[in-house]
Coordinates of C-alpha atoms and ligand atoms in Angstrom, one line a residue:
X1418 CA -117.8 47.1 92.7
X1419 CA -115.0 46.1 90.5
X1420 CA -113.5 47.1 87.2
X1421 CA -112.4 44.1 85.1
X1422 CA -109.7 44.7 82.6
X1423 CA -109.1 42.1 79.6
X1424 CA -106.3 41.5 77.0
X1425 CA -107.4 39.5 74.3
X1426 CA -104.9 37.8 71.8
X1427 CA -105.3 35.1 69.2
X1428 CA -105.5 32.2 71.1
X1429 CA -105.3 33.4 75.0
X1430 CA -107.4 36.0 77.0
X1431 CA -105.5 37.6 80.2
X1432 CA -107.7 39.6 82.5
X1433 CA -107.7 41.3 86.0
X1434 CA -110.0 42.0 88.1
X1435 CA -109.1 45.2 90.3
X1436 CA -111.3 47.0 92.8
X1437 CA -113.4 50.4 92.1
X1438 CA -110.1 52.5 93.0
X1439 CA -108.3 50.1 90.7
X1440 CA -105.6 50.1 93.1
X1441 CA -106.0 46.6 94.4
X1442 CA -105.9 43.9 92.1
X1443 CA -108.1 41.3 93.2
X1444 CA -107.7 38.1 90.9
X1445 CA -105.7 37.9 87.7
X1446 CA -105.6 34.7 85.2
X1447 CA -104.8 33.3 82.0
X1448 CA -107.6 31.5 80.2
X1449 CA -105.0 29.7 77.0
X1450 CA -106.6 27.6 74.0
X1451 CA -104.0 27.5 71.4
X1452 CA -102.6 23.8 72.2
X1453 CA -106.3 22.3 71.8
X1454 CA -104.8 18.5 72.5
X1455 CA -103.9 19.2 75.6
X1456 CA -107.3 20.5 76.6
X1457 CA -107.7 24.5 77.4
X1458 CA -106.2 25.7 80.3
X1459 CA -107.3 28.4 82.6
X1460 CA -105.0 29.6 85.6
X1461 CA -106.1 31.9 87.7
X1462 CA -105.1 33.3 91.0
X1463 CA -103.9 36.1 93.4
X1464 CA -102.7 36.0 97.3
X1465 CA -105.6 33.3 98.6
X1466 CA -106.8 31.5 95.6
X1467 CA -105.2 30.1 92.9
X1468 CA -106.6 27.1 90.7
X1469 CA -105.8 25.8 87.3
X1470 CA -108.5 24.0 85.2
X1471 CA -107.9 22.2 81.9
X1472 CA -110.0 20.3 79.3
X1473 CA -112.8 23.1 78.8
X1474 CA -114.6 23.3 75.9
X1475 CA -113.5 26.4 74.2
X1476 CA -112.8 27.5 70.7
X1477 CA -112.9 31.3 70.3
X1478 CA -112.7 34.7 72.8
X1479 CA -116.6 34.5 73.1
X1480 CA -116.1 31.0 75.1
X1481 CA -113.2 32.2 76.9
X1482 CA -115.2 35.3 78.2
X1483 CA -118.0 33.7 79.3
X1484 CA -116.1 31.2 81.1
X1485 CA -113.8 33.9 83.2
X1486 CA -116.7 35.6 83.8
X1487 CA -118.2 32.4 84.9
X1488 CA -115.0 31.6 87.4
X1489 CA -115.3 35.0 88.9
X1490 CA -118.8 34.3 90.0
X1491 CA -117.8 31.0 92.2
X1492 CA -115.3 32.8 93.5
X1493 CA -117.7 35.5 94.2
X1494 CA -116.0 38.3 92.7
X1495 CA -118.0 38.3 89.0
X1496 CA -120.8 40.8 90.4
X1497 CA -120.8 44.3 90.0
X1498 CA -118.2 45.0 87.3
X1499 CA -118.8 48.8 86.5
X1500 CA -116.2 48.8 84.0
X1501 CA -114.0 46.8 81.7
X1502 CA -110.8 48.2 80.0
X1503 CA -109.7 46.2 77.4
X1504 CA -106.1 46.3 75.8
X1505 CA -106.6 47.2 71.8
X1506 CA -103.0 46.9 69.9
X1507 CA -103.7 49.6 67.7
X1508 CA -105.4 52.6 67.9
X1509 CA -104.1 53.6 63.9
X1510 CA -104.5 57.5 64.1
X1511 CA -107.6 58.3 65.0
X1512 CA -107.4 56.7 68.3
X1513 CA -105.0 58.6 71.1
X1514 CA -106.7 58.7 74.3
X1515 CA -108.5 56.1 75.9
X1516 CA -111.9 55.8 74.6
X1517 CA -115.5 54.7 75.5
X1518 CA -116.7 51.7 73.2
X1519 CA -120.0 52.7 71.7
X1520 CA -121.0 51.1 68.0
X1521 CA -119.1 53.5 66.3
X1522 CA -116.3 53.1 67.9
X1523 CA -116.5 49.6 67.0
X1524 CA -116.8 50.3 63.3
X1525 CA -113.6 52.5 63.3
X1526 CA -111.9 49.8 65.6
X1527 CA -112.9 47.2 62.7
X1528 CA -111.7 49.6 59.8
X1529 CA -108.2 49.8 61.9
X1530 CA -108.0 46.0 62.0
X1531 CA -106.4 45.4 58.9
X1532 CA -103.1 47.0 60.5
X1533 CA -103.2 44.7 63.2
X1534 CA -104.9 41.2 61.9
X1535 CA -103.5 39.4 64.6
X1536 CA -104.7 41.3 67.9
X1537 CA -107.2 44.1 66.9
X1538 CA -109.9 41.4 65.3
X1539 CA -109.6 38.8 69.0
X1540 CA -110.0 42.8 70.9
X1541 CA -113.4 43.2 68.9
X1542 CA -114.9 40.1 69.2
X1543 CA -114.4 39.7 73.0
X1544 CA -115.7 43.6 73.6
X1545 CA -118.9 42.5 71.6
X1546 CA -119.1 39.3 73.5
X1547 CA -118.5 40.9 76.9
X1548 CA -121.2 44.2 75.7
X1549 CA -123.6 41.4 75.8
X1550 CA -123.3 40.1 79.2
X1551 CA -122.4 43.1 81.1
X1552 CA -124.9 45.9 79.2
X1553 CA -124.4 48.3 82.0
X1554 CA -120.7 48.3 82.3
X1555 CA -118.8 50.9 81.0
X1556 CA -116.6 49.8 78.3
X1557 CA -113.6 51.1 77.4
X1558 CA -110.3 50.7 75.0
X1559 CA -106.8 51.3 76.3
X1560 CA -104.5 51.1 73.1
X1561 CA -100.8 50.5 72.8
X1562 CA -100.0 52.9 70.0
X1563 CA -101.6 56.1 71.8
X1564 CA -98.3 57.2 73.9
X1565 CA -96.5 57.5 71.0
X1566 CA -99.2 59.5 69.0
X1567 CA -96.7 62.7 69.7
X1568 CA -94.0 61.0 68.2
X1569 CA -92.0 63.7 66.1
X1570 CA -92.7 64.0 62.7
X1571 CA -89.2 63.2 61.8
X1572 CA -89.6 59.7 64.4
X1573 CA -92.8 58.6 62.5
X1574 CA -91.8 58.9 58.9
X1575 CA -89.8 56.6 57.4
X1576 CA -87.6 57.4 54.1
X1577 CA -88.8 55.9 52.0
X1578 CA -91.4 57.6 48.8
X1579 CA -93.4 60.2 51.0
X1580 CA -96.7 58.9 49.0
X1581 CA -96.3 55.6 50.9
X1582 CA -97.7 57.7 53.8
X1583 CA -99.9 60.0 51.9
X1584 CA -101.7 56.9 50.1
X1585 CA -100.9 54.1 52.2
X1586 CA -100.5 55.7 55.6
X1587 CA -97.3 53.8 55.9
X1588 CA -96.1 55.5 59.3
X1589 CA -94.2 54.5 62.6
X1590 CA -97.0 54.0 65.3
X1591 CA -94.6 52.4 68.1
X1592 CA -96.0 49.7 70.5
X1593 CA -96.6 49.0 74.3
X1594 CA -97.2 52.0 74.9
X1595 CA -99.5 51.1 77.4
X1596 CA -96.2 49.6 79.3
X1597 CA -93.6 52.6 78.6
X1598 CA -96.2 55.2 79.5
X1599 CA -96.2 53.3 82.7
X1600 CA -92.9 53.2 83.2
X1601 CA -92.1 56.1 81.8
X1602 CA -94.2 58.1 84.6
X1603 CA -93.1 55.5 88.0
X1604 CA -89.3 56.2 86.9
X1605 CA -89.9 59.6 87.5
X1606 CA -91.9 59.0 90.8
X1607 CA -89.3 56.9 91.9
X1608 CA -86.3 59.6 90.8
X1609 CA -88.4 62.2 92.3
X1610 CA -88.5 64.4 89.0
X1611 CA -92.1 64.3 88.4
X1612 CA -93.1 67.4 85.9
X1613 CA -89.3 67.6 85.5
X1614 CA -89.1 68.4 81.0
X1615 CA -85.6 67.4 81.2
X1616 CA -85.6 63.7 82.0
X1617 CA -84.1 61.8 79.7
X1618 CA -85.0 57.7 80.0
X1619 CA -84.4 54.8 77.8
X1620 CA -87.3 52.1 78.8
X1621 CA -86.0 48.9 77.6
X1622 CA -89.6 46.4 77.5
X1623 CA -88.2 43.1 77.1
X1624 CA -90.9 40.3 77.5
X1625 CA -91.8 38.1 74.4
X1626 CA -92.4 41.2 72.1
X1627 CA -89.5 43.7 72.9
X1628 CA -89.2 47.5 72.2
X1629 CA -86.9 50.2 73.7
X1630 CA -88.5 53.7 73.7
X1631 CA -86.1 57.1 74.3
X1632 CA -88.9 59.3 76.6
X1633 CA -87.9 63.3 77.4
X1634 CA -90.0 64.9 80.2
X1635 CA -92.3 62.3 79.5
X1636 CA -93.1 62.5 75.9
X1637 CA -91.7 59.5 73.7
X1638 CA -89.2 61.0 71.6
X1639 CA -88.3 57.6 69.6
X1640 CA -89.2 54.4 69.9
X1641 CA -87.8 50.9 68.2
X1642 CA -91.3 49.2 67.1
X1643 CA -92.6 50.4 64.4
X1644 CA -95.6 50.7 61.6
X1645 CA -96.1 46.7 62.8
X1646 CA -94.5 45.1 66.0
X1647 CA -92.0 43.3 64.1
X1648 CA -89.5 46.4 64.0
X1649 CA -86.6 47.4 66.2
X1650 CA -85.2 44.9 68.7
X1651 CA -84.7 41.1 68.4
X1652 CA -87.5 39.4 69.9
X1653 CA -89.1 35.8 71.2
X1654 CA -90.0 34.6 67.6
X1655 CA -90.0 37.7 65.9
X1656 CA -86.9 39.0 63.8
X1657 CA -86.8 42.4 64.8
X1658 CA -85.2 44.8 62.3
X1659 CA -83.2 43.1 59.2
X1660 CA -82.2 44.7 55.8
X1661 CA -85.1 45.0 53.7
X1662 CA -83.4 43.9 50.6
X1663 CA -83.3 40.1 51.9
X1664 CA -86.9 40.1 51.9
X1665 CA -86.7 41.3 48.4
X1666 CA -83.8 38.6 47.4
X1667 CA -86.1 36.0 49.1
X1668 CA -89.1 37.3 47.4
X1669 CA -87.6 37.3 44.2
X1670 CA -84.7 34.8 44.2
X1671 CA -86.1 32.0 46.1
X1672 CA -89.8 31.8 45.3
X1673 CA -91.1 33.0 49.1
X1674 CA -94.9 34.1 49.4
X1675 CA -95.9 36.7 51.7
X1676 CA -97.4 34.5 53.8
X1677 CA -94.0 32.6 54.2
X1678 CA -92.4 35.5 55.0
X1679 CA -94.9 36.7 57.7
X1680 CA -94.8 32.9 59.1
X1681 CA -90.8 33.4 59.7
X1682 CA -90.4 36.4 60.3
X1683 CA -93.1 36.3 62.9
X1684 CA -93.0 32.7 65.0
X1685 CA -89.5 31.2 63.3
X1686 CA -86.6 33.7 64.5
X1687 CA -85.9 35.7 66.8
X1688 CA -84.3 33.8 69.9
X1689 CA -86.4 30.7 68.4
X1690 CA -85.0 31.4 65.1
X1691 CA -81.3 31.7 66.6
X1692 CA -80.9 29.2 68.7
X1693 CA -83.2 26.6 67.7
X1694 CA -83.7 25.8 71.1
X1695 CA -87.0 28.0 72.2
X1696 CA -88.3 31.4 72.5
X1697 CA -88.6 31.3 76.3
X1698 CA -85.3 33.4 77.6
X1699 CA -85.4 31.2 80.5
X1700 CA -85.0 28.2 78.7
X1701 CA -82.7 29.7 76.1
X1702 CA -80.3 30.4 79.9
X1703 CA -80.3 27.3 80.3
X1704 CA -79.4 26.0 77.3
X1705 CA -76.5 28.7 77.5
X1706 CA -75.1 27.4 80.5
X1707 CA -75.4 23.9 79.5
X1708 CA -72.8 25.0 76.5
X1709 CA -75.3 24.9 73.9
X1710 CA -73.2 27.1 71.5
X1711 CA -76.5 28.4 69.2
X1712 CA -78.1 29.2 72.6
X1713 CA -75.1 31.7 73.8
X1714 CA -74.8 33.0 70.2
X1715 CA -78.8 33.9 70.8
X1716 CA -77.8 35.8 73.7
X1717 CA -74.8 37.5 72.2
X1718 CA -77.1 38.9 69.1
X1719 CA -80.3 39.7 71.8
X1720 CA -77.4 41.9 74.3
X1721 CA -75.8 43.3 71.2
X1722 CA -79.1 45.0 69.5
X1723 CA -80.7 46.3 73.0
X1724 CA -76.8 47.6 73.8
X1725 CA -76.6 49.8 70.5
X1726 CA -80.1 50.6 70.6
X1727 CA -79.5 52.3 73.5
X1728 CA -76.5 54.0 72.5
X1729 CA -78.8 55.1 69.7
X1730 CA -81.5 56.7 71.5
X1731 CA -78.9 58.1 74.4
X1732 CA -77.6 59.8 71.6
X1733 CA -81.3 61.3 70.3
X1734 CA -81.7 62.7 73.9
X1735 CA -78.6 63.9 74.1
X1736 CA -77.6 61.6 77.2
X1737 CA -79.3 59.4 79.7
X1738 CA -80.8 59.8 83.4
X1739 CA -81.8 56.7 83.7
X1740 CA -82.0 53.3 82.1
X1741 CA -85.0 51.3 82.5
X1742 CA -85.6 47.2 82.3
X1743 CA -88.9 46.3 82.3
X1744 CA -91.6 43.2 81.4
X1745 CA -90.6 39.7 81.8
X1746 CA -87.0 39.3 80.5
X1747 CA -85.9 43.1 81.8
X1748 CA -87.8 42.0 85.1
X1749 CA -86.6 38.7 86.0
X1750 CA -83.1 38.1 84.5
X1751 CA -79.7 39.6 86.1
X1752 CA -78.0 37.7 83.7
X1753 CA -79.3 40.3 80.7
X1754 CA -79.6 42.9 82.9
X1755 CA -75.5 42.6 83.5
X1756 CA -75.0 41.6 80.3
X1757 CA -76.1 44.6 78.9
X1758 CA -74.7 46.9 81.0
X1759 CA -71.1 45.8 80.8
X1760 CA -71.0 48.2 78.0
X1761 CA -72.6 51.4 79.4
X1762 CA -69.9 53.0 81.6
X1763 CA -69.1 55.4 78.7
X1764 CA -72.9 56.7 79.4
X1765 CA -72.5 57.2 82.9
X1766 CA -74.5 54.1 83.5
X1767 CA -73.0 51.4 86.0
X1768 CA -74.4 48.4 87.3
X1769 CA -74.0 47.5 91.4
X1770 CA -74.0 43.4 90.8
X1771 CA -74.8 43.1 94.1
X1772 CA -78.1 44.3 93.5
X1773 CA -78.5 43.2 90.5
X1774 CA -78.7 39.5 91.4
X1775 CA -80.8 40.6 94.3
X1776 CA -83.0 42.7 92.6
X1777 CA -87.0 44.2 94.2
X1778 CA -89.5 45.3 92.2
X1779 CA -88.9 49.0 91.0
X1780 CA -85.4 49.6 92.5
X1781 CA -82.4 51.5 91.7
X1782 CA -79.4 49.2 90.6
X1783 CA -76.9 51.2 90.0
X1784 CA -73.8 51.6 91.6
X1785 CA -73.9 55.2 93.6
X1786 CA -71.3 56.9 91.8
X1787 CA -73.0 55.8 88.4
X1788 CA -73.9 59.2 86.9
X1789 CA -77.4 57.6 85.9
X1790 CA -79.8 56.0 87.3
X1791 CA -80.4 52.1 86.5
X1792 CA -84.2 51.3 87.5
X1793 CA -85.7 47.8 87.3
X1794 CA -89.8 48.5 87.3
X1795 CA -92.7 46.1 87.2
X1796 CA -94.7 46.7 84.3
X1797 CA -98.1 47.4 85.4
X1798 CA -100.5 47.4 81.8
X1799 CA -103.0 46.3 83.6
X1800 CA -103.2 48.6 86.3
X1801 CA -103.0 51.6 83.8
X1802 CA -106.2 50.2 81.7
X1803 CA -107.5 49.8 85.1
X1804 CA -107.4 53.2 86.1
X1805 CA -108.2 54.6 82.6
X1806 CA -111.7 52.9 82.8
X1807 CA -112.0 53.8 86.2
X1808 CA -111.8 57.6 85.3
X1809 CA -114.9 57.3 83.0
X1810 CA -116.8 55.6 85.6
X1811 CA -116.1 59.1 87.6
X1812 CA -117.1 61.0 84.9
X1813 CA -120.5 59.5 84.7
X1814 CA -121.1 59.6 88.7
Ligands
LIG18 P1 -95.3 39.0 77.2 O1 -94.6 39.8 76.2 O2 -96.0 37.8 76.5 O3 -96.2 39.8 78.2 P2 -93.6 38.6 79.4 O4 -93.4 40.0 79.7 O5 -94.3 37.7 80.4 O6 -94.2 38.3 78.0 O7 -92.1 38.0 79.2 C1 -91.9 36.6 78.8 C2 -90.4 36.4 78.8 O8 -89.8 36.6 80.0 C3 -90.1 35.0 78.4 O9 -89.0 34.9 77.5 C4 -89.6 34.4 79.7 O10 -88.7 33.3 79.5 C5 -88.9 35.6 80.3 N1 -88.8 35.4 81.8 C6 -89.7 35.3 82.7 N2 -89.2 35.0 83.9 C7 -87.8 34.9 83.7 C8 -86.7 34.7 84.6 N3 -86.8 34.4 85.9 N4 -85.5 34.7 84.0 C9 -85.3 34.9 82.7 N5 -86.3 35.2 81.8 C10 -87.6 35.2 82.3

């Protein structure tokens, strides 16, 4: 028996296959379409296998289902899937906890779509694609907006006319949740102050898409992303948080469409937009240390928003336990990790470099007279969709 868990996105489908505890993850892959003349590629692979295939015939998330499904079963791990958790983006309001997909569920899912045109509409067509083949599966959505559903009223609102959010609903929803909820609950494990109200973290996510989310006894207080993904810190290809008015000037002065501003705001800045070199942080280090001056100045900008965002939601909690770095940049890179830190001392935070360049998975860093704690933890999505479908197979047992 095995519970399956899928995250579907415009052009790529990630899943995971974990076992009926979802504690052990068995196989986990990419299945990617978007550069079609170089073929599809699918790479898959955990401990004993690993395989990448290229040149398959694939055009949308129906394909790409059927064909993981189709690799699991030569590896002999496609049978018996009792449940598949699948990673929605947005949950709007009416979503909050994670849910069994029936048909009306997928109706309200589809009314929700036009907040999120880019992942919610991929989500639905591979849970009716998946439906299909595995009828007898429990189904069931994990969203990234439902942590922060008990956001304050004051952290959700924006101020700006309050009939934007009577009439248009224009409201913070916050994103990866999924991730900060994760963290958010191993930080405390791992500081031994589980059920502990006073716990005061600042869970910095910093893979392509980044947030930074201020949590107190395990409820997000604040959180940088905001009614789309596009707020709060600088990102990959996305801007992050600029002064409205230039979208206004631009709009107004210069003759841009919407659809020009979504296309640059979206794929063209960020640490693409910056440095003109890519949005890949590893390549962007690189480019750094070969002197490539709009490469460090990428840097500079990406340390200097996380750094005062910090300071910014320290100050909402009133002070800080423990820092957190988490998904693929917060994960893998000392360099950002130190970076950003070298302004912290004046919150009790301080970095042990020794540890920093030889960082494990979900360790302390900090130095031990730091006041606060400095955790680096692997972001486990998957696990946590995992586990959420694997409660509503109990419930039906
Ligand atoms: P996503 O948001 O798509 O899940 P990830 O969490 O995998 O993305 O993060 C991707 C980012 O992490 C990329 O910018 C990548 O360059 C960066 N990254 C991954 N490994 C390293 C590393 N060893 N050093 C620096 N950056 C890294």
């Amino acid at each position: 028996m095995s519970i399956l868990v899928l995250n579907s996105g415009s052009s790529t489908l990630k899943f995971a296959l974990f076992d009926e505890l979802a504690e052990e993850e068995l196989v986990r892959g990419t299945l990617d379409w978007y550069s079609q003349s170089e073929g599809v590629t699918m790479a898959y692979g955990f401990q004993k296998i690993s395989k990448t295939e290229s040149r398959l015939d694939i055009s949308n998330n129906r394909d790409a289902v059927e064909w993981i499904l189709h690799v699991l079963a030569e590896i002999n791990l496609g049978k018996s899937i009792r449940a598949v958790g699948h990673r929605v983006v947005h949950g709007g309001t009416k979503f909050c906890q994670p849910t069994l997909i029936n048909e009306k569920v997928i109706q309200s899912l589809g009314e929700i779509s036009e907040l999120a045109p880019l992942h919610n509409p991929p989500a639905l067509t591979t849970i009716g694609a998946v439906k299909t083949i595995l009828p007898e599966a429990a189904h069931v959505a994990v969203f990234d907006t439902a942590f922060f559903s008990t956001l304050p009223r004051s952290a959700y609102l924006y101020p700006v006319p309050y009939e934007w959010y009577e009439q248009y609903g224009i409201r913070r929803f916050g994103f990866h949740g999924i991730s900060h909820e994760y963290c958010s609950t191993r930080a405390a494990e791992l500081l031994d102050r589980q059920n502990d109200d006073s716990l005061k973290l600042v869970i910095c996510h910093l893979g392509n898409g980044c947030s930074a989310t201020a949590v107190l006894g395990g409820s997000p207080l604040a959180t940088t992303m905001g009614f789309t993904p596009l707020e709060g810190l600088m990102m990959g290809t996305r801007s992050g948080s600029i002064d409205p008015g230039i979208l206004i000037y631009l709009m107004k002065q210069q003759g841009f469409n919407p659809e020009q501003l979504d296309q640059s705001l979206n794929h063209q800045s960020g640490l693409l937009g910056v440095s003109d070199v890519s949005s890949d942080f590893r390549q962007i280090e690189q480019a750094a240390q070969d002197k490539n001056e709009r490469a460090q100045l990428a840097i500079k900008m990406f340390v200097e928003r996380i750094q005062s965002t910090i300071g910014s939601l320290s100050v909402l909690l009133g002070g800080i336990d423990a820092l957190i770095f988490t998904a693929g940049i917060g994960e893998h890179s000392p360099l950002l990790r130190s970076s950003v830190c070298e302004k912290l001392s004046f919150l009790g935070l301080e970095l042990n470099e020794v540890k920093n360049q030889n960082a494990h998975t979900d360790s302390d860093l900090a130095t031990k007279q730091s006041a606060g704690r400095i955790l680096l933890i692997q972001t486990r999505e998957e696990q946590m969709i995992a586990r959420a479908a694997q409660r509503f197979i109990m419930k039906s047992k």
